[in-house]
Short mmCIF file of C-alpha atoms in Angstrom, two decimals:
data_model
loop_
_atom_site.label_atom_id
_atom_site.label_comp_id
_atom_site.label_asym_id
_atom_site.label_seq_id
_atom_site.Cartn_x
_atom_site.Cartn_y
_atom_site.Cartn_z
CA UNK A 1 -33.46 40.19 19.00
CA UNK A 2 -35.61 37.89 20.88
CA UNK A 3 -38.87 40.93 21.32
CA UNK A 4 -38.08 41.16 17.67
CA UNK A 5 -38.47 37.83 16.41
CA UNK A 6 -42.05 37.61 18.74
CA UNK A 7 -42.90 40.79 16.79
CA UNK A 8 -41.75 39.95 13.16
CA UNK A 9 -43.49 36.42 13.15
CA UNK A 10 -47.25 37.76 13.26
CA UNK A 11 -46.49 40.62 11.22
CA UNK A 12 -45.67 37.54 8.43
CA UNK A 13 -48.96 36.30 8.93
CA UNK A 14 -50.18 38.95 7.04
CA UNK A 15 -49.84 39.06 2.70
CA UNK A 16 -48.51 42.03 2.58
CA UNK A 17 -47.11 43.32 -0.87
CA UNK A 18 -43.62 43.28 -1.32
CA UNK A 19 -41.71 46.44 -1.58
CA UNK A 20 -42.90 47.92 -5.02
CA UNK A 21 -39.70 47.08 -6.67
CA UNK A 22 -40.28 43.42 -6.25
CA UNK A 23 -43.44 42.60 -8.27
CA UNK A 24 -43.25 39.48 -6.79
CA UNK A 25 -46.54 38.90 -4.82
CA UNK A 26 -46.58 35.58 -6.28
CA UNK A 27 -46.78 33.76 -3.23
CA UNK A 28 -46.15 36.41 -0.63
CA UNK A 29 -44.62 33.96 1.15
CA UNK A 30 -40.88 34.24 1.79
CA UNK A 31 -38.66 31.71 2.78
CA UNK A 32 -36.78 33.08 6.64
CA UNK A 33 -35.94 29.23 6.52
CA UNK A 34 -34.18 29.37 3.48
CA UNK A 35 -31.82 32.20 4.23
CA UNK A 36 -30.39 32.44 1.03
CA UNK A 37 -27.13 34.41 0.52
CA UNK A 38 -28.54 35.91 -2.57
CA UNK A 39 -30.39 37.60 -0.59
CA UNK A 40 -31.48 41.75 -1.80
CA UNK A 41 -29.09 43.88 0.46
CA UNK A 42 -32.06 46.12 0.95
CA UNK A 43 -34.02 43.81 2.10
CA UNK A 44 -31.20 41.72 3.36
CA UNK A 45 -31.70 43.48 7.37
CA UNK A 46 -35.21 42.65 7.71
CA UNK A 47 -34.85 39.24 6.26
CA UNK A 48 -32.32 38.11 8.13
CA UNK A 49 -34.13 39.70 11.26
CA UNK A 50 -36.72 37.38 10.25
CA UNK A 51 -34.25 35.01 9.38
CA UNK A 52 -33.37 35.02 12.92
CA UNK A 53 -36.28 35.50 14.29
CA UNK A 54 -37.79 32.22 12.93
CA UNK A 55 -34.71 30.16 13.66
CA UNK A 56 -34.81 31.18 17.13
CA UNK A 57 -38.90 30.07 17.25
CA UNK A 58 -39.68 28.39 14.20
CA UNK A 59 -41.81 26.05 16.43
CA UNK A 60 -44.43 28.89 16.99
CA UNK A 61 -44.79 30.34 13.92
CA UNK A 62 -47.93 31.65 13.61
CA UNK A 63 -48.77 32.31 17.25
CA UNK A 64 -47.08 35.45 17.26
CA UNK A 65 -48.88 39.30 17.22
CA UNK A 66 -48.06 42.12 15.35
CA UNK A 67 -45.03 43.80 14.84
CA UNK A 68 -45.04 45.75 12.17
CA UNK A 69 -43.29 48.87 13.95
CA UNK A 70 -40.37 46.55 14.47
CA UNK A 71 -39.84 45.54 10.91
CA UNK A 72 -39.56 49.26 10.11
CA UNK A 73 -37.67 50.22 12.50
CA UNK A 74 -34.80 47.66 11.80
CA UNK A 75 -35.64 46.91 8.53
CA UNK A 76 -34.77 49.75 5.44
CA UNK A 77 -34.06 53.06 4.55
CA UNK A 78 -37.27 52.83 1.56
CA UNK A 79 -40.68 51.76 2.48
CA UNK A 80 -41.10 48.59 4.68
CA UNK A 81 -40.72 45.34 3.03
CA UNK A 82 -42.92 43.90 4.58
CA UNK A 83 -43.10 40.11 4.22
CA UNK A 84 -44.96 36.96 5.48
CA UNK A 85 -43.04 34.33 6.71
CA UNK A 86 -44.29 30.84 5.61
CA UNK A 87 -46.05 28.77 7.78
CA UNK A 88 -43.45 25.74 7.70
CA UNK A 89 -41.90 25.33 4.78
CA UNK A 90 -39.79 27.73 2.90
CA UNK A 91 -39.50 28.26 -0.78
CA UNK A 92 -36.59 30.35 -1.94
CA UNK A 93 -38.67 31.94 -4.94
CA UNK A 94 -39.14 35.47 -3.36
CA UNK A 95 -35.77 35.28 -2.33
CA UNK A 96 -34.70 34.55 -6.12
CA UNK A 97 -36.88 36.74 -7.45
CA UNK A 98 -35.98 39.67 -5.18
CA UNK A 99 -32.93 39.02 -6.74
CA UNK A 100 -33.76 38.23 -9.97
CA UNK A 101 -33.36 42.00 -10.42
CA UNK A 102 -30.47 42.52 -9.03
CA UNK A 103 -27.95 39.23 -10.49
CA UNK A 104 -28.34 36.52 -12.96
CA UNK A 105 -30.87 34.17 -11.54
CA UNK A 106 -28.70 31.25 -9.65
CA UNK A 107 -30.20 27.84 -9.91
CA UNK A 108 -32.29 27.08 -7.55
CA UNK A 109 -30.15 25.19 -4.88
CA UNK A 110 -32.05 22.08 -2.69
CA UNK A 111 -32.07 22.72 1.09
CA UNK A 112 -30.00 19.75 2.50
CA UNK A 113 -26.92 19.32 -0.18
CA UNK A 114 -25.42 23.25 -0.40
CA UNK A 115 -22.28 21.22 1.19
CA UNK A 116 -22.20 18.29 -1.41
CA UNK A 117 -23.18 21.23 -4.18
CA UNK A 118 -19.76 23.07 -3.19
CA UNK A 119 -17.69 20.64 -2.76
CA UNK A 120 -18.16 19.72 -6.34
CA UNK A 121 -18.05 23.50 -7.54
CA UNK A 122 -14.64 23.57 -5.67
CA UNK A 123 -13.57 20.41 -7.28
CA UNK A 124 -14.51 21.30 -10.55
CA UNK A 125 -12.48 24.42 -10.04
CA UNK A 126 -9.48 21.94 -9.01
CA UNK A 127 -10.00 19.73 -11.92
CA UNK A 128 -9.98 22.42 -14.54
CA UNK A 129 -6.30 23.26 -13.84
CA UNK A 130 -4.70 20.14 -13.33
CA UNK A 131 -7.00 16.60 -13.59
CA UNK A 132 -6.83 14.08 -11.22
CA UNK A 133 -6.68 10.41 -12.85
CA UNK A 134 -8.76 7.33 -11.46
CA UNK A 135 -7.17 6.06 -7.94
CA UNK A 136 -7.90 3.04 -6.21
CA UNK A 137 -6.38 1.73 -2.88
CA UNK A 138 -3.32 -0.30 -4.42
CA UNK A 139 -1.93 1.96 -6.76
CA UNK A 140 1.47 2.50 -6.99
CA UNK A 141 1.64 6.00 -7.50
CA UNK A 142 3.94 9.23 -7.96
CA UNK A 143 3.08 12.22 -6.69
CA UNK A 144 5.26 15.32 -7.61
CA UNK A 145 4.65 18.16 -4.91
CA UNK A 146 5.78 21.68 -4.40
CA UNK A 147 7.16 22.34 -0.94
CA UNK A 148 6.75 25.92 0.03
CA UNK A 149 10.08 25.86 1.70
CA UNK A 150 11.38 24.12 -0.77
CA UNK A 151 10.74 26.24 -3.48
CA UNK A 152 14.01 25.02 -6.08
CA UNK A 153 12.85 21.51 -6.90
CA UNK A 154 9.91 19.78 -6.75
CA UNK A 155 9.49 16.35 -4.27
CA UNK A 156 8.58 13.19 -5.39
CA UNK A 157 6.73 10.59 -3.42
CA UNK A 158 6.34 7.82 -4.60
CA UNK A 159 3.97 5.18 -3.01
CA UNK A 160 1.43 2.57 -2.61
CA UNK A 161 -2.59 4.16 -2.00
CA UNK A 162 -3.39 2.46 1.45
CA UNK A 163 -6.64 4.04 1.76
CA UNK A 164 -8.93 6.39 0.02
CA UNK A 165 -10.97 8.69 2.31
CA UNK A 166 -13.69 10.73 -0.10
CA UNK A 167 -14.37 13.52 0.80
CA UNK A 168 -15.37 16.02 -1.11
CA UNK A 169 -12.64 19.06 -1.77
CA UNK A 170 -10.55 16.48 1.01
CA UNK A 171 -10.33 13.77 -0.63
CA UNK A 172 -7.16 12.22 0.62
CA UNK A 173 -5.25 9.21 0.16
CA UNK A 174 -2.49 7.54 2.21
CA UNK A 175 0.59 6.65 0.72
CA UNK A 176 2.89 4.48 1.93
CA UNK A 177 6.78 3.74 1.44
CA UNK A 178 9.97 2.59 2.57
CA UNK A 179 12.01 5.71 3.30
CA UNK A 180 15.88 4.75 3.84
CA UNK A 181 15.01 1.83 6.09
CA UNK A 182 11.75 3.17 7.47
CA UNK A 183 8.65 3.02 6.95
CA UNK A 184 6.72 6.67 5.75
CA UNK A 185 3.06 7.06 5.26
CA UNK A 186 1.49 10.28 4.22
CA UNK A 187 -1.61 11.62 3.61
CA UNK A 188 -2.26 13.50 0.57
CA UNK A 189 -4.93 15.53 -0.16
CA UNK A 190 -5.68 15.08 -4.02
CA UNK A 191 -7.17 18.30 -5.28
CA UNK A 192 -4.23 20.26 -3.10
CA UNK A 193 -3.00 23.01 -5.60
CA UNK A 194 0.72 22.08 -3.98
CA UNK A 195 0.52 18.67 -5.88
CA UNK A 196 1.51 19.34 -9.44
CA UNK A 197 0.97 16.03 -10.72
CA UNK A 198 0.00 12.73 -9.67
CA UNK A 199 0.55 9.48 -11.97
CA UNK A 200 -0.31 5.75 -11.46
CA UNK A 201 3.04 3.53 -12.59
CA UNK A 202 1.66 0.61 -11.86
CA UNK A 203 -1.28 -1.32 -9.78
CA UNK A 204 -1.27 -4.23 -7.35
CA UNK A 205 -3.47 -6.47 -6.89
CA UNK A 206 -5.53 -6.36 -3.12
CA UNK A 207 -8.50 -7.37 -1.61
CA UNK A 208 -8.89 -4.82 0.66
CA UNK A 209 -9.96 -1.12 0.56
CA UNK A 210 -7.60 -0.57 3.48
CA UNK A 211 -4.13 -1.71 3.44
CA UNK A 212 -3.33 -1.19 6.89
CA UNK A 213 -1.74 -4.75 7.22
CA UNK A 214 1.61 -3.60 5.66
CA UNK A 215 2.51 -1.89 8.23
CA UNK A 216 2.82 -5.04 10.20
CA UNK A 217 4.27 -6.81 6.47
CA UNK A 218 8.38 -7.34 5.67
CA UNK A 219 9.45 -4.01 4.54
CA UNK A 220 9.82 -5.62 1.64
CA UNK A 221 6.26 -5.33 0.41
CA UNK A 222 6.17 -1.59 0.77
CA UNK A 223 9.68 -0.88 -0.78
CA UNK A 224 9.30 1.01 -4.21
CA UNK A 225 12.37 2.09 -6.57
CA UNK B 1 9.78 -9.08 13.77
CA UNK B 2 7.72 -10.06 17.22
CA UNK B 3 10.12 -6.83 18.79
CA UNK B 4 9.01 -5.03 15.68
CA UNK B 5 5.56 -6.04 16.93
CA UNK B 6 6.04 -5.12 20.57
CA UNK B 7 7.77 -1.93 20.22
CA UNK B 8 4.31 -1.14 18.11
CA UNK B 9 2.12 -1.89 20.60
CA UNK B 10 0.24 1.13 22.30
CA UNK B 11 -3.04 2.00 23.41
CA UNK B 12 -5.05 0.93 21.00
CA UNK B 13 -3.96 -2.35 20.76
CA UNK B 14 -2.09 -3.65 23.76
CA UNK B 15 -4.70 -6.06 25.09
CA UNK B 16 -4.54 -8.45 22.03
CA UNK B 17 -1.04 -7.53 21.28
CA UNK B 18 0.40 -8.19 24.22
CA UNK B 19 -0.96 -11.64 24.49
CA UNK B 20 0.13 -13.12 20.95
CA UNK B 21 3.58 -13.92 19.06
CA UNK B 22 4.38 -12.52 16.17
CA UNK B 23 2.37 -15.23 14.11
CA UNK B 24 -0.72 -14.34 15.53
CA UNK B 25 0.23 -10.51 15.30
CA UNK B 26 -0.32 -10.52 11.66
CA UNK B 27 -3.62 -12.60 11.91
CA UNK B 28 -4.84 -9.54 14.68
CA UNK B 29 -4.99 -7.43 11.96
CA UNK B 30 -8.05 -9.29 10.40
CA UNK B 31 -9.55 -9.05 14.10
CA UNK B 32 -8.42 -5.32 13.98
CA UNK B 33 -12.59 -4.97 14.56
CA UNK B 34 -12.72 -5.79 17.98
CA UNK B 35 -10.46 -2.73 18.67
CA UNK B 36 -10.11 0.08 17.09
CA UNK B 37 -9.75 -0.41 13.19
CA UNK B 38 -6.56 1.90 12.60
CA UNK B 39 -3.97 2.42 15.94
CA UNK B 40 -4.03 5.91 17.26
CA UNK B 41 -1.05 6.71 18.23
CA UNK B 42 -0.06 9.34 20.83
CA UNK B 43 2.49 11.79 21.93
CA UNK B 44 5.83 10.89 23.43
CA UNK B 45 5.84 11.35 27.07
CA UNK B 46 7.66 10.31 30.03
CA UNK B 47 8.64 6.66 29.44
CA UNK B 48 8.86 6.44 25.69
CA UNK B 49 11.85 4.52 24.31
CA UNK B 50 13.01 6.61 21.52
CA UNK B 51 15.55 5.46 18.67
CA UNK B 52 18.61 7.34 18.08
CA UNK B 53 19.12 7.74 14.85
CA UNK B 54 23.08 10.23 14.75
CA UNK B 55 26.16 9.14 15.37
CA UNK B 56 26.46 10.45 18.72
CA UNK B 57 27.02 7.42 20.52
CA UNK B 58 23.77 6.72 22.04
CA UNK B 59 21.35 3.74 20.86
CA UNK B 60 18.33 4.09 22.76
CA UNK B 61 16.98 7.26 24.90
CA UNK B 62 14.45 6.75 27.16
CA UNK B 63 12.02 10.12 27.24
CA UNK B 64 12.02 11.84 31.12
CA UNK B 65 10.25 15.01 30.15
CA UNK B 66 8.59 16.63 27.28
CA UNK B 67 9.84 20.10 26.80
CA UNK B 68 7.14 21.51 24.68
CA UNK B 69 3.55 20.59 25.70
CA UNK B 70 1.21 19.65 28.26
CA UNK B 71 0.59 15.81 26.70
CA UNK B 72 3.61 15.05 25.46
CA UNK B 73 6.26 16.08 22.58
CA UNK B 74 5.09 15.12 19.05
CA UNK B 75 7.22 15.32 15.88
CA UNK B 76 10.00 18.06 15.72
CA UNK B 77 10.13 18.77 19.52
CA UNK B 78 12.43 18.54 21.85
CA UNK B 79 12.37 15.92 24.62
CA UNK B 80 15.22 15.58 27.60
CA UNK B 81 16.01 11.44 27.98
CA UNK B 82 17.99 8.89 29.56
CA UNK B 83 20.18 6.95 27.84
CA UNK B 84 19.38 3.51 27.90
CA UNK B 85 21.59 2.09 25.78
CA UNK B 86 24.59 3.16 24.50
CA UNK B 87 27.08 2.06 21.49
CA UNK B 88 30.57 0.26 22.87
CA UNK B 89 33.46 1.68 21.68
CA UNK B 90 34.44 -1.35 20.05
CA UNK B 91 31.67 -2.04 18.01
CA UNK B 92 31.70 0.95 15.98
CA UNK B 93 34.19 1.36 13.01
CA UNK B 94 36.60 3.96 12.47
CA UNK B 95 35.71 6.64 10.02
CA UNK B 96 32.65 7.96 9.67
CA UNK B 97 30.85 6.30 11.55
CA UNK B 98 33.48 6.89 14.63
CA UNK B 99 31.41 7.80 17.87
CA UNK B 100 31.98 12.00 18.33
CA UNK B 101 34.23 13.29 21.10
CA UNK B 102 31.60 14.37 23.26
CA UNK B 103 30.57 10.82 23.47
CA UNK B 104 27.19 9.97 24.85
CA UNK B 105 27.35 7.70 27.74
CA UNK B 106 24.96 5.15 29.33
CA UNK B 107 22.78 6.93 32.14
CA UNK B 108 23.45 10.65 30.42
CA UNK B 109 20.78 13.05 30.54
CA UNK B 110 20.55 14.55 27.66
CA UNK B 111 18.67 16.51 24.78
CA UNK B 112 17.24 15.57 21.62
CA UNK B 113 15.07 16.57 19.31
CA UNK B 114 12.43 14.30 17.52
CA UNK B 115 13.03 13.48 13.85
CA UNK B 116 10.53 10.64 13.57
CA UNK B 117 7.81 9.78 15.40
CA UNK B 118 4.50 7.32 14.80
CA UNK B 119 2.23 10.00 15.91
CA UNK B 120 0.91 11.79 12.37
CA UNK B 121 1.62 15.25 11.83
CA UNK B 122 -0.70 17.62 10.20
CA UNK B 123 0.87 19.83 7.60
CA UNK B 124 -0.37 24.05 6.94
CA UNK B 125 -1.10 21.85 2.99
CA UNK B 126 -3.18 19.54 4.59
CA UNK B 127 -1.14 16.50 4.40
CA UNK B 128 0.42 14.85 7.14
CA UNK B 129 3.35 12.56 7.55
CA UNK B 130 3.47 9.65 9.86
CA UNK B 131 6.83 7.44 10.61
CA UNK B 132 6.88 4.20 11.71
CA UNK B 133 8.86 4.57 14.47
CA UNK B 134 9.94 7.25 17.21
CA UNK B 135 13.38 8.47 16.81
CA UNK B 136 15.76 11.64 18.25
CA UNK B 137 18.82 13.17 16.80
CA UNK B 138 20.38 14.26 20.26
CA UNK B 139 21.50 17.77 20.88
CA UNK B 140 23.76 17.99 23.94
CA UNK B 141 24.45 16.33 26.75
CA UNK B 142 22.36 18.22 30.57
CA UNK B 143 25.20 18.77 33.01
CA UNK B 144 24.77 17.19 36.24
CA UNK B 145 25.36 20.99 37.93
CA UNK B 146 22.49 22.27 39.28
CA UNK B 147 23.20 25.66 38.83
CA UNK B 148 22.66 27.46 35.45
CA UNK B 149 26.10 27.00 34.88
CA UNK B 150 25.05 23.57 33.07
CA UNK B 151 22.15 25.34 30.63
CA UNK B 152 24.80 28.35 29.59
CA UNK B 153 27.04 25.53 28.80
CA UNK B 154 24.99 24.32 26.03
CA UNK B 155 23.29 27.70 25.08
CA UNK B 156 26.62 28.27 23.61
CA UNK B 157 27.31 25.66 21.42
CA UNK B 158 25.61 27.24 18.60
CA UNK B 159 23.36 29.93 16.86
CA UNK B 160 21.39 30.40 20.28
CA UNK B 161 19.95 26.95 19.91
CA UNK B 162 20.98 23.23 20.40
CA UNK B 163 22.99 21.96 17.43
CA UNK B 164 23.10 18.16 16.97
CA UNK B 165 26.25 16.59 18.72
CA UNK B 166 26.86 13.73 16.06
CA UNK B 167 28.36 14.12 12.40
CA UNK B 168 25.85 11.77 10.60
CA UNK B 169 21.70 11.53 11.22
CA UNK B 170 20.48 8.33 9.60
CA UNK B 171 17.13 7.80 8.09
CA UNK B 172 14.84 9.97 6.76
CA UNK B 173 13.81 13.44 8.32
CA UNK B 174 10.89 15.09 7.98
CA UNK B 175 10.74 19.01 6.43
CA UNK B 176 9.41 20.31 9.61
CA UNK B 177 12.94 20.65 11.05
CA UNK B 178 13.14 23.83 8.95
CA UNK B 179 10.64 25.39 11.04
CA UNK B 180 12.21 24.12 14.31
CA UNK B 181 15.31 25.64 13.11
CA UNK B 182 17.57 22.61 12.71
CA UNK B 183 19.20 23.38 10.01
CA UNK B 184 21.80 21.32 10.19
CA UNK B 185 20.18 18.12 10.75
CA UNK B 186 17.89 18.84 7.27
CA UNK B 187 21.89 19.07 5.92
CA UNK B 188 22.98 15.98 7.26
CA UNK B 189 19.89 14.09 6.18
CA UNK B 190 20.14 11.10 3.79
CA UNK B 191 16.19 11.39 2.27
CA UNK B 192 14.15 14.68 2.83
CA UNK B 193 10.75 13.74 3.47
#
């Protein structure tokens, strides 16, 4: 795709009117940056031609010639969309109003967080069928968890939080217990759809976020009835 | 609790570790900075003292090879050792606890299979489970013959795979033995982690 991409990036140069089913000509300026999943299947080829195209040589935007027998050719089955590629910066609103048609218009997401914006789509989704209660590093908590192999019963761990590592959907925490003599730590993830329920007994009192000194404490200290 | 200390030392923090009692061990947590804030630890290779944790006879294996992977064996392989250490006959108590007739000798080479081991394991759920120490349930005894005569030997001992040679595994034991296909040790277990 590299002729391609020298070919598509002058052809945006031009304002050209957007295929007649998109009366957007607002701008005329469509966003290759952006590339948007909600993007119009139709024009979803060319764009992401473009797409590529201005990835691949988004530092010479604008110095390109004409390509317009390129677009067609790879782009659609109807007329040519024929769009203009931004100079720099995108903007997403042809790409939302191409779609606009199609779907319910999606709120308009900010370049830079789409990862932060999912993780707390999938967490909400986690939440809604079984919430997840305040946990700090020095809870003592019980976690009941289903075991695919163990389908009959569900296990119980029960634990002190060493350490809470956020992250997003991953959120884990560390739990840590004397096992029958020896020492167990595992790492839960807290929005897991295996855990079926996780409940603070009780709290102790540290000045750490990190317990990682009881490993090197009397057993004692991490022994839990 | 200073061999507690010692037998914990590895990479990541041998240097200070090695230098300091057991007093000063707990204070090298606070200095954990200087190295690495949390101790990686690795696979078991050739060297590692391993705990054994049945009622074989053995107390202490020392790894020779790694039978699964290029780096060492990790948590629910199987590892051919040494035995360093093994229990006299007269300081075990009849009953349960009596050592098995195919009693594990000092200097056997034998098989085992790892139950426990520091090095975290990652679970398909995403969680992983870490011991605190390294420990084998041991599976048969390697006869000295070098012909296959010795490897037939054990093949035969059970469902096409090696069965543990004590009665009684101590300690916990972690669920991944299902998928290794020792059954019997996840039977024997006291705690099912």
């Amino acid at each position: 795709m590299a002729t391609s991409s020298h070919l598509l990036l002058p052809q945006a140069l031009h304002m050209v009117p957007r295929n007649p089913t998109q009366p957007s000509t607002k701008l005329g300026f469509s966003s290759i940056l952006s590339c948007a999943p909600s993007m119009n299947p139709r024009l979803s080829v060319s764009r992401l031609s473009l797409s590529h195209s201005v990835s691949k040589s988004s530092s010479s935007l604008g110095t390109k010639a004409r390509r317009e027998v390129l677009v067609r050719a790879e782009g659609e089955g109807e007329g040519e969309p024929e769009e203009a590629v931004a100079a720099t910066e995108g903007n997403v609103d042809d790409v939302v109003e191409a779609s606009e048609a199609k779907a319910p218009r999606k709120p308009r997401v900010k370049l830079g967080d789409v990862m932060g914006i999912l993780n707390q789509k999938a967490i909400e989704v986690s939440e809604k069928v079984r919430p997840v209660p305040e946990i700090r590093t020095g809870d003592i908590v019980e976690i009941k968890l289903e075991v695919p192999e163990n389908r009959r019963r569900l296990s119980i761990y029960k634990g002190i939080v060493m350490s809470r590592q956020n992250a997003g959907i991953h959120t884990t925490i560390r739990i840590r217990r004397i096992i029958a003599g020896i020492g167990v730590e595992i790492v839960f993830p807290i929005y897991s759809p295996n855990i079926k329920e996780i409940k603070v007994v009780s709290h102790r009192k540290v000045r750490r976020a990190r317990l990682y000194y009881l490993r090197d404490k009397l057993p004692r200290l991490s022994t839990f009835k | 609790m200073a061999a507690a200390l010692a037998s914990r030392l590895t990479k990541g923090r041998s240097l200070l570790g090695g230098l300091t009692n057991a007093f000063s061990g707990l204070m090298s947590s606070s200095n954990g900075s200087i190295l690495s804030q949390q101790q990686q630890r690795t696979f078991i290779q050739m060297g590692t003292t391993l705990k054994v944790v049945d009622n074989s006879g053995g107390k202490e294996v020392m790894c020779i090879q790694s039978l699964r992977g290029k780096k060492g064996a990790r948590l629910g392989d199987i590892v051919i050792g040494s035995v360093k250490e093994a229990a006299q006959k007269k300081d075990v108590k009849k009953g349960k606890d009596d050592i098995q007739k195919g009693k594990v000798k000092k200097g056997n080479v034998v098989y085992g299979v790892v139950v426990r081991a520091a090095m975290q394991k990652g679970r398909v759920d995403g969680s992983q489970v870490r011991f605190d120490d390294n420990a084998i349930v041991i599976l048969g005894i390697k006869e000295k013959k070098k012909d296959e005569n010795g490897k037939e030997k054990k093949k035969k001992h059970a469902g096409g795979f090696h069965q543990p040679l004590g009665t009684r595994v101590f300690g916990p034991v972690p669920h991944e033995m299902r998928l290794k296909k020792q059954l019997k040790i996840l039977s024997l277990a006291q705690h099912l982690v």
